[in-house]
Short mmCIF file of C-alpha atoms in Angstrom, two decimals:
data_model
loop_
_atom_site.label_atom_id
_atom_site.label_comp_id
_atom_site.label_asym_id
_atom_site.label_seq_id
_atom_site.Cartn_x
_atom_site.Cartn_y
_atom_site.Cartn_z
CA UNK A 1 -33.58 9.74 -42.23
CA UNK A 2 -30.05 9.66 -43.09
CA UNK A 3 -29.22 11.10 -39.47
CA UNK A 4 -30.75 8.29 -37.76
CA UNK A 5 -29.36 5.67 -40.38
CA UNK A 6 -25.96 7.08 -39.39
CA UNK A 7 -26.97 7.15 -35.58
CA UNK A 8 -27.52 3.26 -35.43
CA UNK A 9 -24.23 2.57 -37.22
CA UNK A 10 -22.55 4.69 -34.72
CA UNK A 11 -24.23 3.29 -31.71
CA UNK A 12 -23.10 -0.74 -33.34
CA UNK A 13 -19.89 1.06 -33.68
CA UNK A 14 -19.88 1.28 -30.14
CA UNK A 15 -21.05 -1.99 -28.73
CA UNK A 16 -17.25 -3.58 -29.88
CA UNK A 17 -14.85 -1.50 -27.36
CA UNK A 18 -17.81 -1.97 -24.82
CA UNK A 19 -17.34 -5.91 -25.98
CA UNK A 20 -13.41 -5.96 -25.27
CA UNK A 21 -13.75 -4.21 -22.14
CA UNK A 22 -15.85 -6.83 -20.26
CA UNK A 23 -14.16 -9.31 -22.08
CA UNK A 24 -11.29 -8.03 -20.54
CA UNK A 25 -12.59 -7.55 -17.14
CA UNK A 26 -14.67 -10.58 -16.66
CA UNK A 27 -12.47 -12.13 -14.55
CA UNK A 28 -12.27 -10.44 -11.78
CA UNK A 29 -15.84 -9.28 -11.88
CA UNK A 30 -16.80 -13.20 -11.60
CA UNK A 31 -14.65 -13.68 -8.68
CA UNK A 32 -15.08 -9.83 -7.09
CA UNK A 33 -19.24 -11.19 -7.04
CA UNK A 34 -18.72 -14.27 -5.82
CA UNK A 35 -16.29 -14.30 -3.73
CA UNK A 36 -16.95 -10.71 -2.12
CA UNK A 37 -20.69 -9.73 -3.02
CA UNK A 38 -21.94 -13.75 -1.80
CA UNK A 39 -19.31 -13.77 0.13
CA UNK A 40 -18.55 -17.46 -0.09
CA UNK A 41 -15.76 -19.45 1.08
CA UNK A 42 -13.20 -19.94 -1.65
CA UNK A 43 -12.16 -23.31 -0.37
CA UNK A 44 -15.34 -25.26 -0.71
CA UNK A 45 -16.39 -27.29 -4.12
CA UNK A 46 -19.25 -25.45 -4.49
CA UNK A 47 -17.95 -21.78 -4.31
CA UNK A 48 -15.90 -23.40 -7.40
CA UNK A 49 -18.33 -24.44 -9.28
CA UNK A 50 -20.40 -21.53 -9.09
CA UNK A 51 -17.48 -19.29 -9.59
CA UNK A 52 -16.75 -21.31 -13.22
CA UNK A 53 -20.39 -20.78 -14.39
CA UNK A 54 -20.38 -17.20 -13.75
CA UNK A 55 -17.14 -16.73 -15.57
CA UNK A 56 -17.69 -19.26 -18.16
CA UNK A 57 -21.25 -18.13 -19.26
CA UNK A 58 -20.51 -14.99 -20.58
CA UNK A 59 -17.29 -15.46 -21.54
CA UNK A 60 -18.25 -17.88 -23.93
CA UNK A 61 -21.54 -15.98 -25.13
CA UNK A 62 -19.09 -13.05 -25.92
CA UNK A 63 -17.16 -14.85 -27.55
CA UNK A 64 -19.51 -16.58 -29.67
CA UNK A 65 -21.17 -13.70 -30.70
CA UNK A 66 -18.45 -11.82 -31.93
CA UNK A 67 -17.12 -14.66 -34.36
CA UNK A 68 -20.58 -15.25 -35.40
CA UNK A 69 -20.62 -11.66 -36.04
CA UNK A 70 -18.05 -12.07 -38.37
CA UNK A 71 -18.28 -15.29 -39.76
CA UNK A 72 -22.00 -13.92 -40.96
CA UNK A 73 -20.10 -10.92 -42.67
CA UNK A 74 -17.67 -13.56 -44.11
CA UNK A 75 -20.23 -15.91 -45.22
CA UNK A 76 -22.08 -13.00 -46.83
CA UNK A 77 -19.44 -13.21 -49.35
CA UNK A 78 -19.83 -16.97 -50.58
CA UNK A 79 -22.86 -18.96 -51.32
CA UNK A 80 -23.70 -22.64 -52.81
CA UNK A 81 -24.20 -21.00 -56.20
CA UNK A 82 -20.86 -19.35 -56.06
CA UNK A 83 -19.02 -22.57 -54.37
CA UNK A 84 -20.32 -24.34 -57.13
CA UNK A 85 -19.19 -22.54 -60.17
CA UNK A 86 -15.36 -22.38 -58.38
CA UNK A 87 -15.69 -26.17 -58.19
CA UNK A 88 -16.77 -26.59 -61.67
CA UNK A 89 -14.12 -28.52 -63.64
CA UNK A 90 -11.40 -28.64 -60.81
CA UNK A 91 -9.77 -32.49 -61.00
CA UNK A 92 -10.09 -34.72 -58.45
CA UNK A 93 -7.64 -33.83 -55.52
CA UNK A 94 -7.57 -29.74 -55.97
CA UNK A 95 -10.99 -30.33 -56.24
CA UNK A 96 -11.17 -31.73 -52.78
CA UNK A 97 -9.08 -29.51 -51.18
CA UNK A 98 -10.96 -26.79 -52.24
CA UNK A 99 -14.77 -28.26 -51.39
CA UNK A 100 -13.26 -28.93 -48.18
CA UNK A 101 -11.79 -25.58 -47.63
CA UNK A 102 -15.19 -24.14 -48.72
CA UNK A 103 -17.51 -26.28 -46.96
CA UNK A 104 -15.97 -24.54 -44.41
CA UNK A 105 -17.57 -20.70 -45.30
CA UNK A 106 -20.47 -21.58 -47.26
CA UNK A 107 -23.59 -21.11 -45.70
CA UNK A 108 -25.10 -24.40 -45.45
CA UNK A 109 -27.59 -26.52 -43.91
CA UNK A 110 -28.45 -29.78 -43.58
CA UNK A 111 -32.08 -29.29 -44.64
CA UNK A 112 -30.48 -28.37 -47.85
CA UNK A 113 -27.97 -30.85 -48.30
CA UNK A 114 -30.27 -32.96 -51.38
CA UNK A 115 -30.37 -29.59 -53.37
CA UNK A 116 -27.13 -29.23 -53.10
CA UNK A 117 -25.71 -32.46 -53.79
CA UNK A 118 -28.01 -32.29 -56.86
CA UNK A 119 -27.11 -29.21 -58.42
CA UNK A 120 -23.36 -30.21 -57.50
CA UNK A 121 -23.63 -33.65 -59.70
CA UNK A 122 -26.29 -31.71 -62.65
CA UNK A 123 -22.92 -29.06 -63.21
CA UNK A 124 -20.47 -32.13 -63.37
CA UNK A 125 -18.67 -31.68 -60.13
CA UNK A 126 -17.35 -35.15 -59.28
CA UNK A 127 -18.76 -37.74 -56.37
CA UNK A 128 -15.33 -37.44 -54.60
CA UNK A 129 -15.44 -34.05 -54.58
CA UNK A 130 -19.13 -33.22 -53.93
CA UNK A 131 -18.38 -35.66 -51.01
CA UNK A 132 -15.12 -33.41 -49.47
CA UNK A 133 -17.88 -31.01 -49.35
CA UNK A 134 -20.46 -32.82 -47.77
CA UNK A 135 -18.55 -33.63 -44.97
CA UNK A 136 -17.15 -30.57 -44.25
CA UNK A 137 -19.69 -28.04 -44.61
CA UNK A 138 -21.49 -29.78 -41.33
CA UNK A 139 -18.10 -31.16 -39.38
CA UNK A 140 -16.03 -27.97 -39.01
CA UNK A 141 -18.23 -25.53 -37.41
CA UNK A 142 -17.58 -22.06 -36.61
CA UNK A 143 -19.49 -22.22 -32.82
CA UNK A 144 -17.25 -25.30 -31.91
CA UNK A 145 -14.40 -23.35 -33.56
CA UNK A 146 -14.81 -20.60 -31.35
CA UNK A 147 -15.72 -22.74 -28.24
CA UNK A 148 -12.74 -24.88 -28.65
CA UNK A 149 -10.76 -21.34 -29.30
CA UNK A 150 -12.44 -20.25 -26.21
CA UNK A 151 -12.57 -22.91 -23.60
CA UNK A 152 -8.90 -24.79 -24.71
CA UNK A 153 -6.81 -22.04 -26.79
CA UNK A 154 -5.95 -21.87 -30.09
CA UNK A 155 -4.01 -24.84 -30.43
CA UNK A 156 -6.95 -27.23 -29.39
CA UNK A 157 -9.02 -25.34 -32.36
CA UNK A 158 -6.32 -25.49 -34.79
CA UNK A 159 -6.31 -29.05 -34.09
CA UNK A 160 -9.82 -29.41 -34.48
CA UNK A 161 -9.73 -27.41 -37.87
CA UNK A 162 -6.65 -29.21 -39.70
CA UNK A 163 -7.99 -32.36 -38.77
CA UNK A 164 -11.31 -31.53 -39.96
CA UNK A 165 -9.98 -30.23 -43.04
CA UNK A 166 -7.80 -33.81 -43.42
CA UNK A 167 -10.69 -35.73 -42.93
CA UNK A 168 -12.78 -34.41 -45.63
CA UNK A 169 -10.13 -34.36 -47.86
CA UNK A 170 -9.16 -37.74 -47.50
CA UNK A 171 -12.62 -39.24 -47.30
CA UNK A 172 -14.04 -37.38 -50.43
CA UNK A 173 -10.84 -38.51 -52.70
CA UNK A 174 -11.40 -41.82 -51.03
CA UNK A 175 -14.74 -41.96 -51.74
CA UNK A 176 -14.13 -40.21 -55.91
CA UNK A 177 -11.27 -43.11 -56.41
CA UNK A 178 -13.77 -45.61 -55.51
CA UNK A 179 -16.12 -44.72 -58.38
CA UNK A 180 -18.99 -45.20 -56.79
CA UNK A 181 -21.31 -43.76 -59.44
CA UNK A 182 -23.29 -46.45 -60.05
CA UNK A 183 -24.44 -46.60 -56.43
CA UNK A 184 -26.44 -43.03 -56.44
CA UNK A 185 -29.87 -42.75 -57.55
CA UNK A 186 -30.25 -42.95 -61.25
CA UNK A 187 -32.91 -40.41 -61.34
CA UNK A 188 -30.42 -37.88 -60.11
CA UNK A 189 -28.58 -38.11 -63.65
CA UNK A 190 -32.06 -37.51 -64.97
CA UNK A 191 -32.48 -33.89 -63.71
CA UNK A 192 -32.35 -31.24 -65.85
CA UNK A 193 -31.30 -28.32 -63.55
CA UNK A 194 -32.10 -25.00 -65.10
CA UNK A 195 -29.86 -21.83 -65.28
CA UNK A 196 -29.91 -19.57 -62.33
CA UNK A 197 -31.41 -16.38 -64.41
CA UNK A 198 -30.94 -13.81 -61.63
CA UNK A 199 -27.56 -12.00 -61.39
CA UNK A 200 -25.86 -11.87 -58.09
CA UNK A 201 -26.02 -8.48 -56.68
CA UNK A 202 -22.84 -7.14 -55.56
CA UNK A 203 -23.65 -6.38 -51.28
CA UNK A 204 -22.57 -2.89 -50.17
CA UNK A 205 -20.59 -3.06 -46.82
CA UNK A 206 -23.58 -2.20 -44.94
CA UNK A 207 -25.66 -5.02 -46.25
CA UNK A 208 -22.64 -7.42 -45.00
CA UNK A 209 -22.71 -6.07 -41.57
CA UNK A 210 -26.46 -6.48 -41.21
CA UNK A 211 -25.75 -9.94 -42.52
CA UNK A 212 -23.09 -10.52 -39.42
CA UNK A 213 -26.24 -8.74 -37.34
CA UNK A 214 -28.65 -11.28 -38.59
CA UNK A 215 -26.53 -14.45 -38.02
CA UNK A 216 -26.09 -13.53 -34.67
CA UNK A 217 -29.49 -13.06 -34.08
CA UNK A 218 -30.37 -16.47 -35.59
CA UNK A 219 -27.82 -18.58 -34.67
CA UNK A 220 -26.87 -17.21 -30.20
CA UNK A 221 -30.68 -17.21 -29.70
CA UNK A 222 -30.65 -20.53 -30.60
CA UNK A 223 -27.46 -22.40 -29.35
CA UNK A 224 -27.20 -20.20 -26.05
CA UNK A 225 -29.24 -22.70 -24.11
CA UNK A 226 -27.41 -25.30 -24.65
CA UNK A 227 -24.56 -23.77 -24.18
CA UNK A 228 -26.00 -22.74 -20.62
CA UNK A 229 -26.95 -25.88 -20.00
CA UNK A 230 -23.66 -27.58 -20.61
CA UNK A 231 -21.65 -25.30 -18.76
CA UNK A 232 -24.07 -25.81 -16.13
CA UNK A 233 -23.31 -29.89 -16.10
CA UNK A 234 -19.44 -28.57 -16.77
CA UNK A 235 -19.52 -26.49 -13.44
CA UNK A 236 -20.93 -29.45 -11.49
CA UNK A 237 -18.58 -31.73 -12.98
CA UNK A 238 -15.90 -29.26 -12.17
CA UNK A 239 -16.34 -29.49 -8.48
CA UNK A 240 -17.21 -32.59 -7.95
CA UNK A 241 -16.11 -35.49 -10.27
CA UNK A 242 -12.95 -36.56 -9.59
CA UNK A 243 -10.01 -35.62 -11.45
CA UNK A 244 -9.10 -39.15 -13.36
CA UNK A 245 -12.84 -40.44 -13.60
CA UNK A 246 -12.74 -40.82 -17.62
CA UNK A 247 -8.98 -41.98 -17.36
CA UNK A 248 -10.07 -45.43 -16.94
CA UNK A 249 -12.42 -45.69 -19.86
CA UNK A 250 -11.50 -42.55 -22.06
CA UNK A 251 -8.02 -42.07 -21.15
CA UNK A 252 -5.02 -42.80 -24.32
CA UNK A 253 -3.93 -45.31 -22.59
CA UNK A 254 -6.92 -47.51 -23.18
CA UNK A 255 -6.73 -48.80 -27.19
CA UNK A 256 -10.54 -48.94 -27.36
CA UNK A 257 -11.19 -45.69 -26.38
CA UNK A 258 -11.15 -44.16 -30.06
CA UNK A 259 -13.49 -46.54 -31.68
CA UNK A 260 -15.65 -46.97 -28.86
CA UNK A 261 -16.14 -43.01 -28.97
CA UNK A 262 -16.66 -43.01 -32.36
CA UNK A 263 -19.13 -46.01 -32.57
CA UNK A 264 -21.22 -44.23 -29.64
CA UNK A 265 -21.09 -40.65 -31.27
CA UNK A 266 -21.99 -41.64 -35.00
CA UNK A 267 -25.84 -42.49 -34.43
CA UNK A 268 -26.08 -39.67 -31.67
CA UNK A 269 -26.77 -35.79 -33.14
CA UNK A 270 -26.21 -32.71 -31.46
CA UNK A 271 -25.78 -29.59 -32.18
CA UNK A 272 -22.00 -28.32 -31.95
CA UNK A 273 -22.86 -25.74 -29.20
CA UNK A 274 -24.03 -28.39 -27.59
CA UNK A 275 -21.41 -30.88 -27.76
CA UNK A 276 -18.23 -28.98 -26.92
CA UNK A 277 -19.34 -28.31 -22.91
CA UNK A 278 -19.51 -32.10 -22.44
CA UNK A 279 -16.18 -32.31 -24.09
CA UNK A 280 -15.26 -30.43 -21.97
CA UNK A 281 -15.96 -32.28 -19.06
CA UNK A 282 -14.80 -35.68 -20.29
CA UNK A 283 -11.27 -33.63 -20.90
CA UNK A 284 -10.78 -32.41 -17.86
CA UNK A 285 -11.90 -35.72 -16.11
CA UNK A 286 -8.94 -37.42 -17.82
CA UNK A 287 -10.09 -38.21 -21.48
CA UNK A 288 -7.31 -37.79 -23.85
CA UNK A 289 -7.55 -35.01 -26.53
CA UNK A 290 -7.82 -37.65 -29.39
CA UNK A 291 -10.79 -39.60 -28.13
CA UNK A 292 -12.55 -35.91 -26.92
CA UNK A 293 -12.12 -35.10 -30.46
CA UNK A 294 -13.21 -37.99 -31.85
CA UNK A 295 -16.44 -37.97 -30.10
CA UNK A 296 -17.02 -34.83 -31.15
CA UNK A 297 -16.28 -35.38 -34.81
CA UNK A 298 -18.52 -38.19 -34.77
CA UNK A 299 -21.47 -36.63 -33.10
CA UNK A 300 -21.84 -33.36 -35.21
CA UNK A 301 -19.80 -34.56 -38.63
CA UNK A 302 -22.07 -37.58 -39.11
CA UNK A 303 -25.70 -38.08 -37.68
CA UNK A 304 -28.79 -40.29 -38.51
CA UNK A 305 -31.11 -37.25 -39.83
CA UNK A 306 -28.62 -36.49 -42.29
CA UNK A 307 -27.73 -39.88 -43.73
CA UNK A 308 -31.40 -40.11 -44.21
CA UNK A 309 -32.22 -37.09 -45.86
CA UNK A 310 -29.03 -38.44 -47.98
CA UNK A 311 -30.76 -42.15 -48.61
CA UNK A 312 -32.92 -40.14 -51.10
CA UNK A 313 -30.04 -39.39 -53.25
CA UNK A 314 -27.66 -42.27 -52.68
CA UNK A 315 -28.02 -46.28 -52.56
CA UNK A 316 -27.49 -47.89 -49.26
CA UNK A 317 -23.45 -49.10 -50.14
CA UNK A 318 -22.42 -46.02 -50.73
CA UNK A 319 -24.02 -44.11 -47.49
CA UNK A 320 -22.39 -47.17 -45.61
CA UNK A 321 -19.18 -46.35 -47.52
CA UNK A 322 -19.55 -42.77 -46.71
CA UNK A 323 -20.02 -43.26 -42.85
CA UNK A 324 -17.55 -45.66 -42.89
CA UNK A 325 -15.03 -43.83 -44.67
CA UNK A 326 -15.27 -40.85 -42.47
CA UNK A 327 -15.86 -42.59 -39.31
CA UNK A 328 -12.31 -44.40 -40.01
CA UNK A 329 -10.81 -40.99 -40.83
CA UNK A 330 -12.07 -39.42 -37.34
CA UNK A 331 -10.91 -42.92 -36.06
CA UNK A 332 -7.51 -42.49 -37.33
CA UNK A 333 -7.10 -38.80 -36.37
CA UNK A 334 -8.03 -40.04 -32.72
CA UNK A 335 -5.74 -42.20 -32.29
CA UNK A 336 -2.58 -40.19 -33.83
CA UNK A 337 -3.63 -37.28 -31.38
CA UNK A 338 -3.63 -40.27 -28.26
CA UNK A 339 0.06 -41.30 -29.35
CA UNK A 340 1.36 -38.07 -30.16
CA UNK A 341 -0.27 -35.78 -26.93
CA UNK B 1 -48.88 -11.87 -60.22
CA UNK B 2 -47.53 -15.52 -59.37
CA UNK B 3 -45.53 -15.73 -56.75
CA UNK B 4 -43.99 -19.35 -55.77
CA UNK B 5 -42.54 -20.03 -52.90
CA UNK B 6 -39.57 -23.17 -53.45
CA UNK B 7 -38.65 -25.36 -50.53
CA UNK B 8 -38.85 -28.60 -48.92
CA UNK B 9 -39.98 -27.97 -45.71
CA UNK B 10 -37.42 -26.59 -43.93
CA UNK B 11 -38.35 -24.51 -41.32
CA UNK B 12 -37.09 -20.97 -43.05
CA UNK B 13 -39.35 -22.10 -45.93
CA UNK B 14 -42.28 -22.37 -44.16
CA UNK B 15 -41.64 -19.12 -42.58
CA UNK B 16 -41.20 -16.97 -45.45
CA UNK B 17 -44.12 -18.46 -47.22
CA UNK B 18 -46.39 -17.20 -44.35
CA UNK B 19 -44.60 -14.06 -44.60
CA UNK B 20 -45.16 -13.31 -48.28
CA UNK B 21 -48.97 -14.70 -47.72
CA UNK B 22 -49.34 -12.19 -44.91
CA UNK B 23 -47.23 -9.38 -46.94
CA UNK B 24 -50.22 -9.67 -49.88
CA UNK B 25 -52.99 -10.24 -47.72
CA UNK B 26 -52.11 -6.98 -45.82
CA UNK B 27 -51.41 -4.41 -48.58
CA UNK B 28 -54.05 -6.28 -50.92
CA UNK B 29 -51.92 -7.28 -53.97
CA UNK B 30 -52.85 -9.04 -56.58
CA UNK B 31 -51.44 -12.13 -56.63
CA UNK B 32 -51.43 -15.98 -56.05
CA UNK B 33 -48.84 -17.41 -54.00
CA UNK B 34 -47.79 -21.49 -54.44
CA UNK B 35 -45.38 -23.38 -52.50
CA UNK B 36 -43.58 -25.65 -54.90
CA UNK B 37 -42.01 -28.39 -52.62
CA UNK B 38 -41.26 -31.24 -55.28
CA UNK B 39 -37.30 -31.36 -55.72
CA UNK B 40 -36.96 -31.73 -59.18
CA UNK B 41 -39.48 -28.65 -60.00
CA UNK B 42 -37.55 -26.14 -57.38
CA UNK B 43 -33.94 -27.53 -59.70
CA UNK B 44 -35.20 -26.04 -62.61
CA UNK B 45 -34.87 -22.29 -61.18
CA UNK B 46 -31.07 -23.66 -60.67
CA UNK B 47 -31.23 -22.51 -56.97
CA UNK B 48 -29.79 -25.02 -54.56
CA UNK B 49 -30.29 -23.14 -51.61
CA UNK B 50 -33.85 -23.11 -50.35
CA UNK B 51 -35.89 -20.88 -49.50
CA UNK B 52 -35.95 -19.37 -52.72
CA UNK B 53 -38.43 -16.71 -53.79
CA UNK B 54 -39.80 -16.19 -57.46
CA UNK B 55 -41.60 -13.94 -58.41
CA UNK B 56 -43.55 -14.18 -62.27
CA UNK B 57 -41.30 -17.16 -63.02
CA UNK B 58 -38.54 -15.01 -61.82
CA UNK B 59 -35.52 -16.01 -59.18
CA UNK B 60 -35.78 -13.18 -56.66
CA UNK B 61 -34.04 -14.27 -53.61
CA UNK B 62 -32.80 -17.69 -52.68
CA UNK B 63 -31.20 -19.30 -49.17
CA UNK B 64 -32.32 -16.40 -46.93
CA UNK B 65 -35.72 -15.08 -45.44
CA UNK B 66 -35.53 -11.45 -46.57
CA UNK B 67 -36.99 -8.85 -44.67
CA UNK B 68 -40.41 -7.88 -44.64
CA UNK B 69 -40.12 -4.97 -46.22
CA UNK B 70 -38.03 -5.82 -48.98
CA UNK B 71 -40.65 -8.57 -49.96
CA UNK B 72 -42.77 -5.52 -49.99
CA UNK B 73 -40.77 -3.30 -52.37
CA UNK B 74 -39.82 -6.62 -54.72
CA UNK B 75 -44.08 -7.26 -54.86
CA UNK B 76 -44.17 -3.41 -55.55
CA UNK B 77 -42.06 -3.37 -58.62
CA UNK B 78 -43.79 -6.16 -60.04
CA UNK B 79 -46.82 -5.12 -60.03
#
């Protein structure tokens, strides 16, 4: 038994040099196929577009599945429970900084965002800061991290994460200064959340890397089709949409362009695997940075399904306060990024 | 043994409450299994990440699906 426990670890062990080697390689094994195996003609639009989906694909898919590998093993090591008990009793603007910052690494999902804003308010945790949590946990995601990362460099995803980061911040002490108490449910005050009885069991390293195992099983079999598909619409844009076709309408020159993005990408909802491919394509076809990221901010940090799962919880001013607090924020950040880059 | 099942409908809640049904069905155990989906019941086990398991008014596991056999060694010991 223990021999073939300590088989399968080996053979794991094994998939990540296998991992940096193509990684490594995947370059010219794209262009060696299609360029000598179909032989195509490397001056014709379509030889490029089929050239970028052949490297993109799996570049991205390895990519994603190694930092979901170890975000999972990261994540293995927080939970809401845990988050909450660091955020008990933490004032109002260390308090933010820290939801934020953990609303980053705490598992989390939207299905269980009324729990959680419950058990957040029961232990005392102010609006503000339950808020700086709420907004982050969704709108700086690990896949778009990593995409970003992967399909701009690091600078694009550092971008993406301080501004994230700034955003939730802001909007959650925003939203705590307000004092906007009155506006969430009364019965919420009502509930009399009990005490968690069971102790947390300290994870031995092996239980963390099956966690990393799991989350990559979960989360790749999902997103991977979308991210198919968008590279798919990225390779055909790649060829053969001109260069400057967003400039006009996207491009930083155009002072609209930042609220109009976010305005069209609050009510819309997509997953962030699925998002970053068509950011993609409206940056290379001449959209600035700041509106790209804008969009994007928009479409996964705030969505319809969520505000409504949130309407339970909250009065109507303060979920328009919410989105409008945070839409400004993304707002803002877009336009900085259009008169800075 | 009651087992309850606490979730709002997610779609990992639904899933592990066929599980555990399944898991008793197939090794015959002794037990009752209830899905309790009204927020302010699943708040007093002072989870807030669903799916959470409980097992004779007990928090097992909360916010993951465990594996099947681990349900089965949990159902084991409580019996």
């Amino acid at each position: 038994m223990l021999i073939i426990k300590k088989n399968k670890f080996l053979i794991r062990l094994a998939i990540l040099p296998v991992w940096v080697v193509l990684y490594i390689y995947l370059e010219p094994l794209a262009n060696g196929l299609v360029y000598n195996v179909f032989g195509m003609d490397k001056t014709l639009r379509l030889t490029e577009a089929i050239r970028f989906f052949i490297f993109e694909v799996p570049k991205v898919l390895l990519l994603l599945t190694l930092i979901v590998f170890v975000v999972g093993i990261i994540r293995s090591y927080f939970s809401p429970e845990k988050t909450r008990k660091a955020l008990e009793g933490k004032s109002l603007l260390v308090g933010n900084v820290m939801a934020s910052s953990l609303g980053i690494v705490t598992p989390f999902c939207s299905c269980s965002a009324i729990p959680l804003f419950l058990g957040f308010v029961e232990s005392g945790i102010p609006l503000g800061v339950t808020f700086s949590f709420l907004i982050a946990a969704p709108m700086i995601n690990e896949v778009a991290l990593v995409l970003l990362f992967g399909l701009f460099g690091w600078k694009t995803a550092l971008i993406y994460l301080s501004t994230g980061l700034f955003i939730s911040i802001l909007s959650g002490w925003i939203i705590g200064s307000l004092k906007l108490e009155k506006w969430v449910e009364p019965w919420v005050y009502d509930i009399k959340a009990g005490k968690l009885a069971m102790d947390e069991e300290a994870l031995t390293i092996n239980h963390r890397i099956e966690a990393g195992f799991t989350a990559v099983r979960e989360i790749v079999s999902k997103v991977w089709i979308y991210i198919v598909a968008g590279i798919a619409v990225g390779a055909g844009a790649h060829g053969y949409v001109p260069a400057d076709f967003m400039a006009s309408f996207m491009g930083k020159d155009v002072w609209y362009s930042v609220p109009l993005a976010v305005l069209l990408g609050v009510p819309m909802y997509s997953n962030a695997a699925g998002i970053i491919p068509i950011v993609q394509v409206l940056l290379e076809k001449g959209a600035s940075l700041g509106t790209s990221l804008a969009f994007m901010m928009a479409v996964i940090g705030l969505s319809l399904p969520e505000t409504i799962i949130l309407k339970k919880v909250l009065k109507l001013p303060l979920i328009f306060t919410f989105v409008g607090v945070v839409a400004v924020g993304i707002m803002i950040v877009g336009v900085l990024f259009n008169m800075i880059f | 043994m009651v087992i309850k099942i606490l979730g709002t409908g997610c779609s990992k809640c639904v899933n592990l409450e066929n599980k555990v049904k399944e898991i008793v069905k197939s090794n015959n155990i002794d037990a009752t299994v209830e899905k309790v989906s009204e927020l302010q019941d699943i708040m007093k086990y002072g989870i807030m990440s669903t799916p959470g398991l409980v097992i004779n008014e007990k928090v097992i596991s909360y916010g993951t699906v465990p594996k099947d056999s681990q349900i089965l060694e949990w159902l084991k010991e409580a019996n």
